[in-house]
Tab-separated table of C-alpha atoms in Angstrom:
chain	number	residue	atom	x	y	z
W	1	MET	CA	-107.106	-105.014	-186.281
W	2	THR	CA	-105.667	-108.470	-186.102
W	3	GLY	CA	-105.254	-110.738	-183.091
W	4	ASP	CA	-107.697	-111.908	-180.433
W	5	GLN	CA	-108.188	-108.762	-178.346
W	6	THR	CA	-109.700	-106.539	-181.032
W	7	GLY	CA	-111.552	-104.435	-178.463
W	8	GLN	CA	-108.452	-103.559	-176.450
W	9	ILE	CA	-106.047	-100.790	-177.385
W	10	VAL	CA	-103.236	-98.755	-175.858
W	11	VAL	CA	-103.073	-95.060	-176.755
W	12	VAL	CA	-99.693	-93.358	-176.467
W	13	ALA	CA	-100.879	-89.812	-175.799
W	14	GLY	CA	-98.864	-86.644	-176.372
W	15	SER	CA	-99.929	-83.006	-176.327
W	16	GLY	CA	-102.651	-81.195	-178.235
W	17	ARG	CA	-106.298	-81.798	-179.002
W	18	TYR	CA	-105.901	-85.043	-180.942
W	19	PRO	CA	-105.356	-87.475	-178.010
W	20	ASP	CA	-108.531	-86.425	-176.174
W	21	LEU	CA	-110.500	-86.549	-179.396
W	22	LEU	CA	-109.249	-90.009	-180.353
W	23	ILE	CA	-109.666	-91.461	-176.859
W	24	GLY	CA	-113.220	-90.136	-176.616
W	25	GLU	CA	-114.120	-91.646	-179.985
W	26	LEU	CA	-112.626	-95.022	-179.007
W	27	ILE	CA	-114.576	-95.061	-175.741
W	28	ASP	CA	-117.757	-94.235	-177.646
W	29	ARG	CA	-116.982	-97.237	-179.845
W	30	GLU	CA	-116.655	-99.364	-176.669
W	31	TYR	CA	-112.935	-100.043	-176.870
W	32	ASP	CA	-111.071	-101.048	-173.719
W	33	VAL	CA	-108.533	-98.201	-173.667
W	34	LYS	CA	-105.331	-97.832	-171.648
W	35	ILE	CA	-103.185	-94.698	-171.869
W	36	LEU	CA	-99.435	-94.218	-171.809
W	37	ALA	CA	-99.182	-90.508	-171.020
W	38	LEU	CA	-96.227	-88.637	-172.502
W	39	PRO	CA	-95.046	-85.167	-171.397
W	40	GLY	CA	-97.567	-82.547	-172.453
W	41	PHE	CA	-100.604	-84.824	-172.268
W	42	ASP	CA	-103.296	-82.887	-170.408
W	43	PRO	CA	-106.383	-85.071	-170.567
W	44	ASP	CA	-109.972	-84.375	-169.844
W	45	GLN	CA	-110.549	-85.362	-166.212
W	46	LYS	CA	-112.802	-88.207	-167.294
W	47	PHE	CA	-109.799	-89.926	-168.909
W	48	GLN	CA	-107.443	-89.768	-165.917
W	49	TYR	CA	-108.391	-93.235	-164.718
W	50	LEU	CA	-107.237	-94.755	-168.007
W	51	ILE	CA	-103.589	-93.694	-167.546
W	52	VAL	CA	-101.486	-96.710	-166.610
W	53	ASP	CA	-98.011	-95.195	-166.944
W	54	SER	CA	-96.091	-92.052	-167.895
W	55	PRO	CA	-92.963	-93.536	-169.473
W	56	SER	CA	-89.763	-91.784	-170.432
W	57	LEU	CA	-87.863	-92.643	-173.585
W	58	GLU	CA	-85.717	-95.022	-171.569
W	59	THR	CA	-88.665	-96.821	-169.897
W	60	PHE	CA	-91.019	-96.941	-172.882
W	61	THR	CA	-90.140	-100.541	-173.769
W	62	GLN	CA	-90.739	-101.719	-170.201
W	63	SER	CA	-94.177	-100.105	-170.226
W	64	LEU	CA	-94.997	-101.901	-173.477
W	65	GLU	CA	-93.848	-105.216	-172.060
W	66	ARG	CA	-96.118	-104.864	-169.010
W	67	LEU	CA	-99.153	-104.023	-171.126
W	68	HIS	CA	-98.438	-106.857	-173.539
W	69	HIS	CA	-98.233	-109.205	-170.559
W	70	ASP	CA	-101.681	-107.945	-169.492
W	71	GLY	CA	-103.138	-108.920	-172.860
W	72	TYR	CA	-102.917	-105.727	-174.918
W	73	TYR	CA	-101.655	-106.232	-178.464
W	74	HIS	CA	-102.738	-103.105	-180.348
W	75	ILE	CA	-101.448	-99.563	-179.983
W	76	ALA	CA	-102.183	-96.132	-181.423
W	77	PHE	CA	-100.140	-92.933	-181.161
W	78	ALA	CA	-101.790	-89.517	-180.888
W	79	GLY	CA	-100.541	-86.012	-180.240
W	80	ALA	CA	-97.322	-84.062	-180.424
W	81	VAL	CA	-94.226	-85.262	-178.596
W	82	ARG	CA	-91.503	-82.990	-177.298
W	83	ARG	CA	-88.144	-84.336	-178.411
W	84	PRO	CA	-86.147	-85.206	-175.256
W	85	ARG	CA	-82.470	-84.541	-174.854
W	86	GLN	CA	-80.218	-87.478	-175.587
W	87	SER	CA	-76.481	-87.558	-175.139
W	88	SER	CA	-74.157	-89.049	-177.724
W	89	ASP	CA	-73.190	-91.660	-175.130
W	90	ALA	CA	-76.837	-92.750	-174.892
W	91	VAL	CA	-76.969	-93.146	-178.657
W	92	ALA	CA	-73.832	-95.250	-178.653
W	93	ASP	CA	-74.520	-97.352	-175.543
W	94	GLN	CA	-78.269	-98.013	-175.731
W	95	SER	CA	-79.020	-99.538	-179.111
W	96	GLY	CA	-82.669	-100.023	-178.121
W	97	LEU	CA	-83.269	-96.268	-178.161
W	98	PRO	CA	-84.042	-94.219	-181.274
W	99	ASP	CA	-81.287	-91.909	-182.463
W	100	LEU	CA	-82.664	-88.429	-181.742
W	101	ARG	CA	-80.127	-86.754	-184.008
W	102	GLN	CA	-82.263	-87.707	-187.010
W	103	GLY	CA	-85.360	-86.071	-188.493
W	104	ASP	CA	-88.795	-86.635	-187.007
W	105	ASP	CA	-89.966	-89.223	-189.530
W	106	ALA	CA	-86.803	-91.313	-189.153
W	107	ILE	CA	-87.157	-91.265	-185.346
W	108	LEU	CA	-90.844	-92.206	-185.479
W	109	LYS	CA	-90.156	-95.120	-187.790
W	110	GLN	CA	-87.640	-96.392	-185.223
W	111	ILE	CA	-90.281	-96.076	-182.508
W	112	VAL	CA	-92.695	-98.108	-184.639
W	113	GLN	CA	-90.041	-100.801	-184.957
W	114	ILE	CA	-89.422	-100.820	-181.196
W	115	THR	CA	-93.168	-101.079	-180.577
W	116	GLU	CA	-93.629	-103.911	-183.055
W	117	ASN	CA	-90.650	-105.744	-181.580
W	118	ALA	CA	-92.478	-105.614	-178.231
W	119	GLY	CA	-95.331	-107.576	-179.811
W	120	PHE	CA	-97.774	-104.784	-180.695
W	121	GLU	CA	-99.616	-104.017	-183.889
W	122	VAL	CA	-99.385	-100.268	-184.560
W	123	ILE	CA	-102.690	-98.865	-185.816
W	124	GLY	CA	-103.190	-95.314	-187.044
W	125	GLY	CA	-105.834	-93.200	-185.383
W	126	HIS	CA	-107.128	-92.493	-188.892
W	127	GLN	CA	-107.727	-96.221	-189.317
W	128	LEU	CA	-109.705	-96.382	-186.069
W	129	VAL	CA	-111.703	-93.182	-186.673
W	130	PRO	CA	-111.604	-92.661	-190.460
W	131	GLU	CA	-114.044	-89.748	-190.411
W	132	LEU	CA	-111.238	-87.582	-188.995
W	133	VAL	CA	-109.395	-87.776	-192.337
W	134	ALA	CA	-109.835	-84.983	-194.879
W	135	THR	CA	-111.837	-86.037	-197.919
W	136	PRO	CA	-111.486	-84.076	-201.178
W	137	GLY	CA	-113.339	-80.824	-201.578
W	138	ILE	CA	-113.895	-77.293	-200.315
W	139	LEU	CA	-114.953	-76.996	-196.687
W	140	GLY	CA	-117.035	-73.995	-195.754
W	141	GLN	CA	-118.252	-70.949	-197.633
W	142	GLN	CA	-115.046	-69.657	-199.239
W	143	SER	CA	-113.302	-71.032	-202.322
W	144	PRO	CA	-109.709	-70.488	-203.454
W	145	SER	CA	-109.160	-67.936	-206.214
W	146	ALA	CA	-107.088	-68.627	-209.315
W	147	GLU	CA	-104.140	-66.899	-207.594
W	148	ASP	CA	-104.664	-69.040	-204.487
W	149	ARG	CA	-104.637	-72.224	-206.547
W	150	GLN	CA	-101.352	-71.226	-208.177
W	151	ASP	CA	-99.870	-70.574	-204.731
W	152	VAL	CA	-101.096	-73.964	-203.513
W	153	ALA	CA	-99.513	-75.746	-206.481
W	154	ARG	CA	-96.223	-73.977	-205.771
W	155	ALA	CA	-96.428	-74.784	-202.054
W	156	ALA	CA	-97.102	-78.451	-202.834
W	157	GLU	CA	-93.842	-78.580	-204.811
W	158	ILE	CA	-91.941	-76.988	-201.923
W	159	VAL	CA	-93.437	-79.295	-199.292
W	160	ARG	CA	-92.592	-82.320	-201.406
W	161	VAL	CA	-88.930	-81.258	-201.513
W	162	ILE	CA	-88.527	-80.363	-197.827
W	163	GLY	CA	-90.485	-83.479	-196.893
W	164	ALA	CA	-88.096	-85.693	-198.830
W	165	LEU	CA	-85.323	-84.227	-196.653
W	166	ASP	CA	-87.374	-84.983	-193.490
W	167	VAL	CA	-87.552	-81.260	-192.660
W	168	GLY	CA	-91.246	-80.371	-192.474
W	169	GLN	CA	-94.785	-80.852	-193.747
W	170	ALA	CA	-95.971	-77.338	-194.569
W	171	ALA	CA	-95.183	-74.074	-196.318
W	172	VAL	CA	-96.590	-70.559	-196.663
W	173	VAL	CA	-96.567	-69.145	-200.197
W	174	VAL	CA	-97.741	-65.800	-201.592
W	175	ASN	CA	-97.459	-64.884	-205.269
W	176	ARG	CA	-95.606	-68.161	-205.825
W	177	GLN	CA	-92.917	-66.935	-203.430
W	178	CYS	CA	-92.086	-69.028	-200.362
W	179	VAL	CA	-92.471	-66.963	-197.190
W	180	ALA	CA	-91.900	-69.760	-194.653
W	181	VAL	CA	-91.443	-73.520	-194.367
W	182	GLU	CA	-92.178	-75.761	-191.437
W	183	THR	CA	-89.239	-77.032	-189.394
W	184	ALA	CA	-88.981	-78.973	-186.137
W	185	ALA	CA	-90.632	-76.011	-184.361
W	186	GLY	CA	-93.976	-76.922	-185.959
W	187	THR	CA	-96.743	-75.379	-188.044
W	188	ASN	CA	-97.842	-72.683	-185.603
W	189	ALA	CA	-94.261	-71.432	-185.167
W	190	MET	CA	-93.967	-71.246	-188.958
W	191	LEU	CA	-97.210	-69.252	-189.161
W	192	ASP	CA	-96.052	-66.902	-186.407
W	193	PHE	CA	-92.888	-66.283	-188.426
W	194	ALA	CA	-94.936	-65.750	-191.597
W	195	ALA	CA	-97.085	-63.160	-189.810
W	196	LYS	CA	-93.965	-61.069	-189.204
W	197	THR	CA	-92.548	-61.367	-192.716
W	198	ILE	CA	-95.397	-61.762	-195.202
W	199	ASP	CA	-95.804	-57.986	-195.670
W	200	ARG	CA	-92.368	-57.927	-197.290
W	201	VAL	CA	-93.889	-59.731	-200.282
W	202	ASN	CA	-95.937	-57.245	-202.291
W	203	PRO	CA	-99.042	-58.969	-203.679
W	204	ILE	CA	-99.844	-58.660	-207.376
W	205	SER	CA	-103.522	-58.189	-206.592
W	206	ASP	CA	-105.810	-58.010	-203.610
W	207	HIS	CA	-106.617	-61.676	-204.152
W	208	ALA	CA	-103.031	-62.863	-203.610
W	209	ARG	CA	-102.893	-62.832	-199.814
W	210	GLY	CA	-100.985	-66.078	-199.474
W	211	ILE	CA	-101.839	-69.632	-198.433
W	212	LEU	CA	-100.824	-72.375	-196.028
W	213	TYR	CA	-100.329	-75.825	-197.533
W	214	LYS	CA	-99.826	-78.984	-195.484
W	215	ALA	CA	-99.157	-82.569	-196.577
W	216	PRO	CA	-97.207	-85.601	-195.353
W	217	LYS	CA	-93.602	-86.179	-196.256
W	218	PRO	CA	-92.955	-88.718	-199.026
W	219	GLY	CA	-93.117	-92.172	-197.428
W	220	GLN	CA	-94.154	-90.752	-194.049
W	221	GLU	CA	-95.255	-93.268	-191.416
W	222	LEU	CA	-98.871	-92.112	-191.202
W	223	ARG	CA	-99.856	-94.643	-188.542
W	224	ILE	CA	-97.852	-92.724	-185.971
W	225	ASP	CA	-97.627	-89.221	-187.440
W	226	MET	CA	-100.381	-88.058	-189.766
W	227	PRO	CA	-100.373	-84.279	-190.331
W	228	THR	CA	-103.228	-82.418	-188.656
W	229	ILE	CA	-105.013	-79.105	-188.753
W	230	GLY	CA	-107.477	-77.690	-186.230
W	231	THR	CA	-108.974	-74.437	-185.060
W	232	ASP	CA	-105.582	-73.329	-183.753
W	233	THR	CA	-104.209	-73.669	-187.282
W	234	VAL	CA	-107.002	-71.455	-188.612
W	235	ARG	CA	-106.377	-68.857	-185.914
W	236	HIS	CA	-102.647	-68.638	-186.645
W	237	ALA	CA	-103.240	-68.570	-190.410
W	238	ALA	CA	-105.779	-65.772	-189.992
W	239	ALA	CA	-103.306	-63.783	-187.880
W	240	SER	CA	-100.887	-64.020	-190.814
W	241	GLY	CA	-103.540	-62.552	-193.134
W	242	LEU	CA	-103.683	-65.653	-195.332
W	243	SER	CA	-106.588	-66.239	-197.671
W	244	GLY	CA	-106.829	-69.927	-196.889
W	245	ILE	CA	-105.504	-73.347	-196.009
W	246	ALA	CA	-104.974	-76.243	-198.386
W	247	ILE	CA	-104.199	-79.779	-197.279
W	248	GLU	CA	-103.583	-83.017	-199.114
W	249	ALA	CA	-106.786	-85.054	-199.203
W	250	HIS	CA	-106.844	-88.515	-197.576
W	251	THR	CA	-103.561	-87.925	-195.688
W	252	VAL	CA	-104.300	-85.084	-193.238
W	253	LEU	CA	-106.497	-85.146	-190.134
W	254	ILE	CA	-109.015	-82.371	-189.485
W	255	LEU	CA	-109.669	-82.090	-185.749
W	256	ASP	CA	-113.055	-80.713	-184.705
W	257	ARG	CA	-114.096	-80.350	-188.338
W	258	SER	CA	-117.247	-78.280	-187.741
W	259	ASP	CA	-115.311	-75.836	-185.544
W	260	VAL	CA	-112.572	-75.552	-188.189
W	261	ILE	CA	-115.155	-74.713	-190.850
W	262	ALA	CA	-116.871	-72.181	-188.594
W	263	ALA	CA	-113.562	-70.502	-187.729
W	264	ALA	CA	-112.504	-70.362	-191.380
W	265	ASP	CA	-115.860	-68.895	-192.413
W	266	ALA	CA	-115.619	-66.293	-189.648
W	267	HIS	CA	-112.240	-65.178	-191.022
W	268	GLU	CA	-113.428	-65.451	-194.650
W	269	MET	CA	-110.770	-68.080	-195.343
W	270	PHE	CA	-111.066	-71.179	-197.481
W	271	VAL	CA	-110.155	-74.711	-196.418
W	272	TRP	CA	-109.424	-76.964	-199.384
W	273	ALA	CA	-108.696	-80.696	-199.173
W	274	ARG	CA	-106.836	-81.082	-202.459
W	275	ASN	CA	-106.016	-84.191	-204.423
W	276	PRO	CA	-102.340	-84.254	-205.438
W	277	GLY	CA	-101.907	-82.471	-208.761
W	278	GLU	CA	-105.370	-80.910	-208.683
W	279	GLU	CA	-105.593	-77.387	-210.054
C-alpha cells in the first residue's frame, strides 16, 4: 500500500463468506479496519463494532468522503453485491452513479473510478492476503482424467468467449459439450441448472461426468472482483454429479481451502488450479 496510513483500511463488505474471512485476516495482521456494510453482509458478531455505515448506491460517495476525512486512504472490496434497481432517469441525471444497464465488470470498473476519485487507493483482497489465491496444482486426493482435462480445455475456451462479452466467469462442460454457462445469476444458479440438464448429455465413458471451470473475464478488474470458489461451490458441483472443478491458477480465490479440499475428497471430486493452456 502507498500513503501514510498503511495500517488503516476500509472494507466494503457484501454477502458470502469472503468478507468475514478477509476482515478476520486483516485484524489478525493488526490492521485498523472500518466496514462499509452493503445489503447481504451478515458479519460475525465480533465484527459488528467495525461497521461505520451501510451506504446505498446513492450515498456511497458521501460515505467515502467521511472516511477519507477521518484519515482512511485505502479500501478493499469483498463479497457479492446485489445489483440495485436504477431508473433510466437516474442514469441520465446522476452522472456520478455507475450505469447499471452494463455488465458486471463494466459497472465495477466505474465503481473503482468513483472510489479513486474520492481519494482512495483500491487494493485487492488477494494483495492483502495472498495465500487465499489458488496456486497451480491438484488439491486433494483426486486427479482429473484425460476426459476431464479435455472438458476443462473446452470450458476454458467457452469462458474466455463469454467473459470477453462481460457475461460470466464459468461453464459446465461434459464430453466437450457445454451444458451451462454462468450469467448474472451466479455460479451456484448455473450449477443448479446443470444438475437438472446434465443427464441429457450421454457420456462416452464412465469417466466423462463433466466439469466446472472458472476463470476471470479478459481484463477483469481483479482488485474488486476476483472469482472465488468455496465449500458451497463443491456442494453444488457434487449435486450436479460432476467429476471435478478446475480454476485458473493465480486469478481465483479459494475460500476455506482446507474445507474445500476435504469436501472435494468426500465427494471423490478433483480440484485443479490450472495454468492457462495447461493440458
